[in-house]
PDB file of C-alpha atoms in Angstrom:
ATOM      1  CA  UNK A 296     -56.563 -57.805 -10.989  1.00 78.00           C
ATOM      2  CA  UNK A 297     -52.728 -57.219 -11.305  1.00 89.00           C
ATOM      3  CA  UNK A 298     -50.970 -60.460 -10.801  1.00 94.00           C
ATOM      4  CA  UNK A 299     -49.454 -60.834  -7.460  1.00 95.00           C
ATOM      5  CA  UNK A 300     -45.922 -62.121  -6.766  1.00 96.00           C
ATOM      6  CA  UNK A 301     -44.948 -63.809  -3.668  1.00 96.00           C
ATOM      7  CA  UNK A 302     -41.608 -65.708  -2.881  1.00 96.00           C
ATOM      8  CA  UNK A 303     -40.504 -67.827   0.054  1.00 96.00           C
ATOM      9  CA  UNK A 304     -37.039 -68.299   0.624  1.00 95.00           C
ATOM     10  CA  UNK A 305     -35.391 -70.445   3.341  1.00 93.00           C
ATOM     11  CA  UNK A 306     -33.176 -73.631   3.756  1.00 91.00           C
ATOM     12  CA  UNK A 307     -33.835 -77.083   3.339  1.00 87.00           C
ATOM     13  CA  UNK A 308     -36.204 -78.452   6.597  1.00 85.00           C
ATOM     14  CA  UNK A 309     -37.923 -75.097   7.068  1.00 90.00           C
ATOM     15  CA  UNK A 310     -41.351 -76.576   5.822  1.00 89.00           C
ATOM     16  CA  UNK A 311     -41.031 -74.305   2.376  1.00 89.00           C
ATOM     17  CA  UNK A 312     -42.342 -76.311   0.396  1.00 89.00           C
ATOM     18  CA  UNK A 313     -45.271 -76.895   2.954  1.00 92.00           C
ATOM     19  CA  UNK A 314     -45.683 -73.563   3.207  1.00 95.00           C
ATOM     20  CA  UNK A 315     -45.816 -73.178  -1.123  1.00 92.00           C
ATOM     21  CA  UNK A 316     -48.458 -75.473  -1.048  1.00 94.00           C
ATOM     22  CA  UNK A 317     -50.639 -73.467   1.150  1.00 96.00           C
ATOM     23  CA  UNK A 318     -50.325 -70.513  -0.426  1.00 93.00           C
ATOM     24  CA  UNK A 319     -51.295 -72.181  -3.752  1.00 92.00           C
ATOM     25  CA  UNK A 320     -54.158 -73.648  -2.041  1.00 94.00           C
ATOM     26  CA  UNK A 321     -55.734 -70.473  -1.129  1.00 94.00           C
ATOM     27  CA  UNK A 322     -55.291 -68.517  -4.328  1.00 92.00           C
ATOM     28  CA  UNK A 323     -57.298 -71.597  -5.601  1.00 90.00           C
ATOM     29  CA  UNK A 324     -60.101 -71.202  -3.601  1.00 91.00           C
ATOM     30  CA  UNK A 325     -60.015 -67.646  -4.088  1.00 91.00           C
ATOM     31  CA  UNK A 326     -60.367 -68.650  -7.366  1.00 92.00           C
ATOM     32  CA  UNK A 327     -57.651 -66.905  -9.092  1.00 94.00           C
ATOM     33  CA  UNK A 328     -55.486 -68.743 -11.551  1.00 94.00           C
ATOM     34  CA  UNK A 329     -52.088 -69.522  -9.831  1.00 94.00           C
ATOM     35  CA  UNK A 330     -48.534 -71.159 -10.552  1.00 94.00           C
ATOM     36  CA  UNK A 331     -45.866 -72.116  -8.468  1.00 92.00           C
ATOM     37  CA  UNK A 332     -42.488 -73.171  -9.031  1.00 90.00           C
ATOM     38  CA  UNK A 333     -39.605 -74.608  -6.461  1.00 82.00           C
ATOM     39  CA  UNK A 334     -36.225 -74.380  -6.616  1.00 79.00           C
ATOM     40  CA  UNK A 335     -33.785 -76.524  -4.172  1.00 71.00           C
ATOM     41  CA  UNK A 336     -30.427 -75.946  -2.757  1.00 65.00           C
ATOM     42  CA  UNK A 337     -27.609 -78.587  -3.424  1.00 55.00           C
ATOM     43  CA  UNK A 338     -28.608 -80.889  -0.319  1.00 51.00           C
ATOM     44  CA  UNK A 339     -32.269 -81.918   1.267  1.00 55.00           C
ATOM     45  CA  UNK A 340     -31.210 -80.347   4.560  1.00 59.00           C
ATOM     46  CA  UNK A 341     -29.369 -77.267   4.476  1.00 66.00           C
ATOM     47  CA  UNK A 342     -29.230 -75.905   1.413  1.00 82.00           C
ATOM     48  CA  UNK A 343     -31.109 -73.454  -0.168  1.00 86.00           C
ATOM     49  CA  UNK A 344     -34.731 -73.195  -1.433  1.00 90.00           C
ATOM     50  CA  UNK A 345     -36.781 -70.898  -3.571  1.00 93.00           C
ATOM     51  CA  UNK A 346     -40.741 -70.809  -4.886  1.00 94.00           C
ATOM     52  CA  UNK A 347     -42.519 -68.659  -6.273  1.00 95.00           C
ATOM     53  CA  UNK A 348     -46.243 -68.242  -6.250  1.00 95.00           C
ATOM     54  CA  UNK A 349     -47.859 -65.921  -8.642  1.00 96.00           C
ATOM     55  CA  UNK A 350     -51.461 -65.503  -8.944  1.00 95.00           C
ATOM     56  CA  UNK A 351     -54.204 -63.081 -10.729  1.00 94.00           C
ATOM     57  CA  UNK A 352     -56.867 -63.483 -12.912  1.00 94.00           C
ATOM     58  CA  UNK A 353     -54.385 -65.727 -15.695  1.00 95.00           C
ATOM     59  CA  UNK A 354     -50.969 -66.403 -15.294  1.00 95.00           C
ATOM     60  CA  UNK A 355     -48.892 -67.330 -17.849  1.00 93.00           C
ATOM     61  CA  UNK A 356     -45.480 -68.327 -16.096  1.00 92.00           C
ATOM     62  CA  UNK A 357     -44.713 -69.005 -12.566  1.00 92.00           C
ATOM     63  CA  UNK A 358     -41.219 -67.135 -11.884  1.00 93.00           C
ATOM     64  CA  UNK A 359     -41.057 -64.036 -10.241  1.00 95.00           C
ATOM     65  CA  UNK A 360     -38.513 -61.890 -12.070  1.00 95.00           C
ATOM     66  CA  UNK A 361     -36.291 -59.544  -9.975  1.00 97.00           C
ATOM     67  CA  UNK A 362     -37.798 -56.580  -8.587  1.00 97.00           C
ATOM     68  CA  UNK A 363     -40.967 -57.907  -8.725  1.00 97.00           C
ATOM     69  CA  UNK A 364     -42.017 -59.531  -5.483  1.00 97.00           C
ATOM     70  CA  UNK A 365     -44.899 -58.064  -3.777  1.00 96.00           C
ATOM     71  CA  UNK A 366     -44.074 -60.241  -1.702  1.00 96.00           C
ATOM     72  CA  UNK A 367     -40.944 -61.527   0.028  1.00 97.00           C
ATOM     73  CA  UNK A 368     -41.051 -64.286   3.037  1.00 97.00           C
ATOM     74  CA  UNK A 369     -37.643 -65.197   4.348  1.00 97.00           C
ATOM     75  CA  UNK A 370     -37.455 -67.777   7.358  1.00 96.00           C
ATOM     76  CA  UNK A 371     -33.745 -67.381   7.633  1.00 96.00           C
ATOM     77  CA  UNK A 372     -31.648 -64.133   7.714  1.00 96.00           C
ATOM     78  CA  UNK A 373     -29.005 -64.826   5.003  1.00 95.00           C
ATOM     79  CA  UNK A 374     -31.400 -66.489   2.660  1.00 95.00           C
ATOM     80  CA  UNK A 375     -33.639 -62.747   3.159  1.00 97.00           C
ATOM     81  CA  UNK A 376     -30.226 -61.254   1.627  1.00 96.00           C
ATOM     82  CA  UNK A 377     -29.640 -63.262  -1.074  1.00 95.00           C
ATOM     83  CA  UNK A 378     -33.413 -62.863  -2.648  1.00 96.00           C
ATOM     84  CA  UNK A 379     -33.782 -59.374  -1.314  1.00 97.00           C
ATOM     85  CA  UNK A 380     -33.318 -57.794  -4.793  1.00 97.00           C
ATOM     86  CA  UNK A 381     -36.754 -59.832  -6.095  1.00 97.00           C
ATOM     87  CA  UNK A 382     -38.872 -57.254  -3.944  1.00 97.00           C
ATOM     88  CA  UNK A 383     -40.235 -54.487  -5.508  1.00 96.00           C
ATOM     89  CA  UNK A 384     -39.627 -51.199  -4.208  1.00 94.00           C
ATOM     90  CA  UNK A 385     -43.175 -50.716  -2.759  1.00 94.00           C
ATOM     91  CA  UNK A 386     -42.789 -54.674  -1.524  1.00 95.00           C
ATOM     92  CA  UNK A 387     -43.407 -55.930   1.851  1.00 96.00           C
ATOM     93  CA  UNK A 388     -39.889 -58.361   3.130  1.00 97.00           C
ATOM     94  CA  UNK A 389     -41.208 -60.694   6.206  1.00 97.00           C
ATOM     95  CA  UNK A 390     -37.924 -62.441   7.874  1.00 97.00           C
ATOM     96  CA  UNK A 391     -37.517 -64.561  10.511  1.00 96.00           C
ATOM     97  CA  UNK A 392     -34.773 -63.489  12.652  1.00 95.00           C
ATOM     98  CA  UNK A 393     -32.869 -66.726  12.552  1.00 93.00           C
ATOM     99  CA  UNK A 394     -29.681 -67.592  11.990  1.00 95.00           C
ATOM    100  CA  UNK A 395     -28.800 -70.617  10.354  1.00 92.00           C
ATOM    101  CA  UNK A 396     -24.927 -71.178   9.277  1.00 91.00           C
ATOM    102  CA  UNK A 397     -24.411 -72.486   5.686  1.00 88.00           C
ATOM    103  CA  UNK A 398     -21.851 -75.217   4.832  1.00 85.00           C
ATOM    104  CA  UNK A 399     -19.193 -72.540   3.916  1.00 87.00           C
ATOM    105  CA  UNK A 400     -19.216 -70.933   6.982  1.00 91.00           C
ATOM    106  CA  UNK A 401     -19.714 -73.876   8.930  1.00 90.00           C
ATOM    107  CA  UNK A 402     -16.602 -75.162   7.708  1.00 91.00           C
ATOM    108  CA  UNK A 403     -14.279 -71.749   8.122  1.00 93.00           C
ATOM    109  CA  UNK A 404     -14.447 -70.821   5.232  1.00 93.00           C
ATOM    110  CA  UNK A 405     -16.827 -67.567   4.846  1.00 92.00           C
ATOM    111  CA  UNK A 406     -18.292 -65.491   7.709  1.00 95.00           C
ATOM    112  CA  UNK A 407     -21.995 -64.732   8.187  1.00 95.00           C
ATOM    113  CA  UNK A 408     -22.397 -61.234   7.786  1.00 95.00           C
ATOM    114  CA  UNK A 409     -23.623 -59.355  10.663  1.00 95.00           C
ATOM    115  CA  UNK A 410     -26.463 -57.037  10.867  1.00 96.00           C
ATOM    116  CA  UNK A 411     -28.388 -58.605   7.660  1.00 96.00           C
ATOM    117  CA  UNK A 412     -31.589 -57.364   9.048  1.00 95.00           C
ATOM    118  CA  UNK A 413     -29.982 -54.096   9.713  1.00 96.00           C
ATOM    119  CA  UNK A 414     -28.886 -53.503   6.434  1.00 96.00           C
ATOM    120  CA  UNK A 415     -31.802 -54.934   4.437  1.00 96.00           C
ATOM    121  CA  UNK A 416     -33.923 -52.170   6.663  1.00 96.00           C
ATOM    122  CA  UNK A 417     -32.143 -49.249   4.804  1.00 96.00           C
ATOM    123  CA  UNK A 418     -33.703 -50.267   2.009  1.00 95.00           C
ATOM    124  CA  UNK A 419     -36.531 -52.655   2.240  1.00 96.00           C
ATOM    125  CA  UNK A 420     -39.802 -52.206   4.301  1.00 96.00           C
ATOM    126  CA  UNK A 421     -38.885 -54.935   6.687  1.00 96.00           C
ATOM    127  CA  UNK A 422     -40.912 -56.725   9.298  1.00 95.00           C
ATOM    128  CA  UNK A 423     -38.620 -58.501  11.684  1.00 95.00           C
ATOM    129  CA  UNK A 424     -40.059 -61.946  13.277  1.00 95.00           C
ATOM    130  CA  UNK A 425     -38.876 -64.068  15.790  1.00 95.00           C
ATOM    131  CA  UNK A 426     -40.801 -66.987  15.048  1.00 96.00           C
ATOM    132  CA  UNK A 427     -39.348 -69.741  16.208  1.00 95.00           C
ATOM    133  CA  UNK A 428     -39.479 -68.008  20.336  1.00 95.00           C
ATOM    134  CA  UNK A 429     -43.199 -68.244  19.431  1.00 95.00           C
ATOM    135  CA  UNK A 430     -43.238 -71.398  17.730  1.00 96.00           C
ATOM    136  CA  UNK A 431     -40.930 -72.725  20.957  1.00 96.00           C
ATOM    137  CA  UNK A 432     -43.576 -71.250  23.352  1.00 96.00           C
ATOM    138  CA  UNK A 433     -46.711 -72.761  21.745  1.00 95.00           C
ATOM    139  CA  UNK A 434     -43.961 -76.200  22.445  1.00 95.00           C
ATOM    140  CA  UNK A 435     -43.012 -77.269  18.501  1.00 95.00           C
ATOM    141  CA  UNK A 436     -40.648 -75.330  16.686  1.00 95.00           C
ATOM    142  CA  UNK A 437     -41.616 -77.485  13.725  1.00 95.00           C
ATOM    143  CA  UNK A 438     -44.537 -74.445  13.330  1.00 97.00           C
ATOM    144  CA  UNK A 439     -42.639 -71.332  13.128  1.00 96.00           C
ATOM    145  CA  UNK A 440     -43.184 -71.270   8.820  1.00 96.00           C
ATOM    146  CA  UNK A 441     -46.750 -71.434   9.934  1.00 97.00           C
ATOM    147  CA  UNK A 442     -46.533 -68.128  12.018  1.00 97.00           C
ATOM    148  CA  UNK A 443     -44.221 -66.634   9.474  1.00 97.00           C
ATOM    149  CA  UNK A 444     -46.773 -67.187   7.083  1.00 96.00           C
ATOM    150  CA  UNK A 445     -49.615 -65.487   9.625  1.00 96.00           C
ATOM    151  CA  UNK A 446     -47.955 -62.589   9.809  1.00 95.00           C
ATOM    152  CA  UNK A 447     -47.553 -62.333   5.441  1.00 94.00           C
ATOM    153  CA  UNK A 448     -51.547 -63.019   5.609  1.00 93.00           C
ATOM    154  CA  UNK A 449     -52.101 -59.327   6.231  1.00 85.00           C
ATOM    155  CA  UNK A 450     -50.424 -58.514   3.446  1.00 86.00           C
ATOM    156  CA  UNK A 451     -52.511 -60.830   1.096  1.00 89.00           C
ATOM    157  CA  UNK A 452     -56.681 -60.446  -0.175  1.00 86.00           C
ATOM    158  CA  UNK A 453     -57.804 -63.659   1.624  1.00 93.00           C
ATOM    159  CA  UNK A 454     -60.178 -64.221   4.459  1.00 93.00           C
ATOM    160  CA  UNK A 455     -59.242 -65.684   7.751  1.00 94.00           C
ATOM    161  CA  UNK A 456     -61.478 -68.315   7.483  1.00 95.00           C
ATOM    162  CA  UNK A 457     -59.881 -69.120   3.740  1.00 95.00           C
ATOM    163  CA  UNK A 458     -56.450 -69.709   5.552  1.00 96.00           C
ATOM    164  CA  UNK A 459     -58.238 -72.160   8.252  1.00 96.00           C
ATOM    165  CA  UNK A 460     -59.808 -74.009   5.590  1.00 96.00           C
ATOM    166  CA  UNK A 461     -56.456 -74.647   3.657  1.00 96.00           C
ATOM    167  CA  UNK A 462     -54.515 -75.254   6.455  1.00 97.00           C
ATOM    168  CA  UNK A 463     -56.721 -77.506   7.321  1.00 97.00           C
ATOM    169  CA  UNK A 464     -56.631 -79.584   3.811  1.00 96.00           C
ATOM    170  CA  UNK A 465     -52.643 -79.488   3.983  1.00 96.00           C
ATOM    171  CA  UNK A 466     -50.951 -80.519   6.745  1.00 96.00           C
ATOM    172  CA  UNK A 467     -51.236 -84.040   8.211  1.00 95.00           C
ATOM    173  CA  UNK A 468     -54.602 -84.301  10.551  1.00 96.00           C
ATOM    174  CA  UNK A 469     -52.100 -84.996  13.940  1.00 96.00           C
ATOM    175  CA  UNK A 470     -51.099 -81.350  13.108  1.00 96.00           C
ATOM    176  CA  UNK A 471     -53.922 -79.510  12.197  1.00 97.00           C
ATOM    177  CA  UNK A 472     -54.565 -77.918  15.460  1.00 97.00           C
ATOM    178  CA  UNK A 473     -51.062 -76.730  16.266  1.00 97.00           C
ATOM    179  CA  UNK A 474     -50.766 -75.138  12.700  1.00 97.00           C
ATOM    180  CA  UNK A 475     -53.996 -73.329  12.866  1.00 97.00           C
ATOM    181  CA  UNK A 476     -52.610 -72.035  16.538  1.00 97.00           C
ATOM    182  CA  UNK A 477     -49.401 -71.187  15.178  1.00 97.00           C
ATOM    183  CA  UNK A 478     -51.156 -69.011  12.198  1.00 97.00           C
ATOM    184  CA  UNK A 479     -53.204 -67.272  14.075  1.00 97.00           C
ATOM    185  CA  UNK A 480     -50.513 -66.239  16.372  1.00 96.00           C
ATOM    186  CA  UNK A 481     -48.772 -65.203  13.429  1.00 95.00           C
ATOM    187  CA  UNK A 482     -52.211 -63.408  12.047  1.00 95.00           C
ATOM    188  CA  UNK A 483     -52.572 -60.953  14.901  1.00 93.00           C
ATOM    189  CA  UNK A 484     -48.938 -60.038  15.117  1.00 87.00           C
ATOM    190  CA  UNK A 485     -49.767 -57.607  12.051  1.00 73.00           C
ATOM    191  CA  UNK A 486     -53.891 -57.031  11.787  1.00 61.00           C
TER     192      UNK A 486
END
């Protein structure tokens, strides 16, 4: 099997990491050979943060290079720019269409571009998610990285029943049940 890149890029809070873990988690029980990496942003809460999961039969490092991503999960439109050119041209970029405003702009001092999704559409094979409506209708935003990560399920080899069963090992037990709603809302977006 050709090794498989994934990335998931988002801001500091967005449950990255969390959502990293899972994905490593289910390459494992698939039994494939797997190795992740994180990269964080400047502050705990705000600022940028990158990993990358590869996995295949053996994997010998865990960055993704650029163009490479099969792969490319964005919970936040600006951080789906700034990655964008790690996706492969036959790649697959899932964003969540929300708008969070970096420090710089915050302040005055840069402008958040308008029509990111737009843009990365003319070249990208984009699926557009509003994940956090959805995550605010099932009543905790906290889940919407769950449903984001639903809806990149159907573009990876692993069962259903697989993503239950790590969800299910990784979050805290008070949570279980809302995750495992939020992926499956996420899961039949795209089957």
């Amino acid at each position: 099997m050709e090794t498989k890149n994934i990335m998931i890029v988002g801001v500091g809070g967005q449950g990255t990491l969390l959502t990293s873990r899972i994905l490593g988690g289910i390459t494992r029980i698939a039994g494939y050979d797997v190795k992740l990496s994180e990269v964080h942003g400047m502050a705990q809460r705000g600022g940028s943060v990158v990993t990358f999961v590869r996995y295949g039969e053996k994997v010998y490092e865990p960055i993704v290079e650029e163009g490479q991503a099969d792969v490319l999960i964005a919970f936040e439109r600006l951080e789906a720019m700034r990655y964008s050119h790690f996706l492969k041209k036959s790649g697959v970029l899932i964003v969540n269409d929300q708008r969070i405003d970096p420090m710089p702009v915050v302040i005055g001092a840069s402008i958040y571009p308008e029509n990111i999704i737009e843009n990365l559409e003319k070249e990208h094979r984009v699926l557009r998610v509003d994940a956090m409506a959805k995550a605010k209708e099932l009543g905790n935003p906290k889940v919407f990285n769950i449903i984001v990560l639903g809806v990149a399920a159907a573009y990876m080899d692993f069962t259903k029943d697989d993503w239950l069963t790590v969800i299910e090992q990784t979050v805290p037990p008070k949570t279980i049940d809302i995750n495992i709603e939020a992926f499956l809302i996420g899961y039949e977006m795209h089957q």
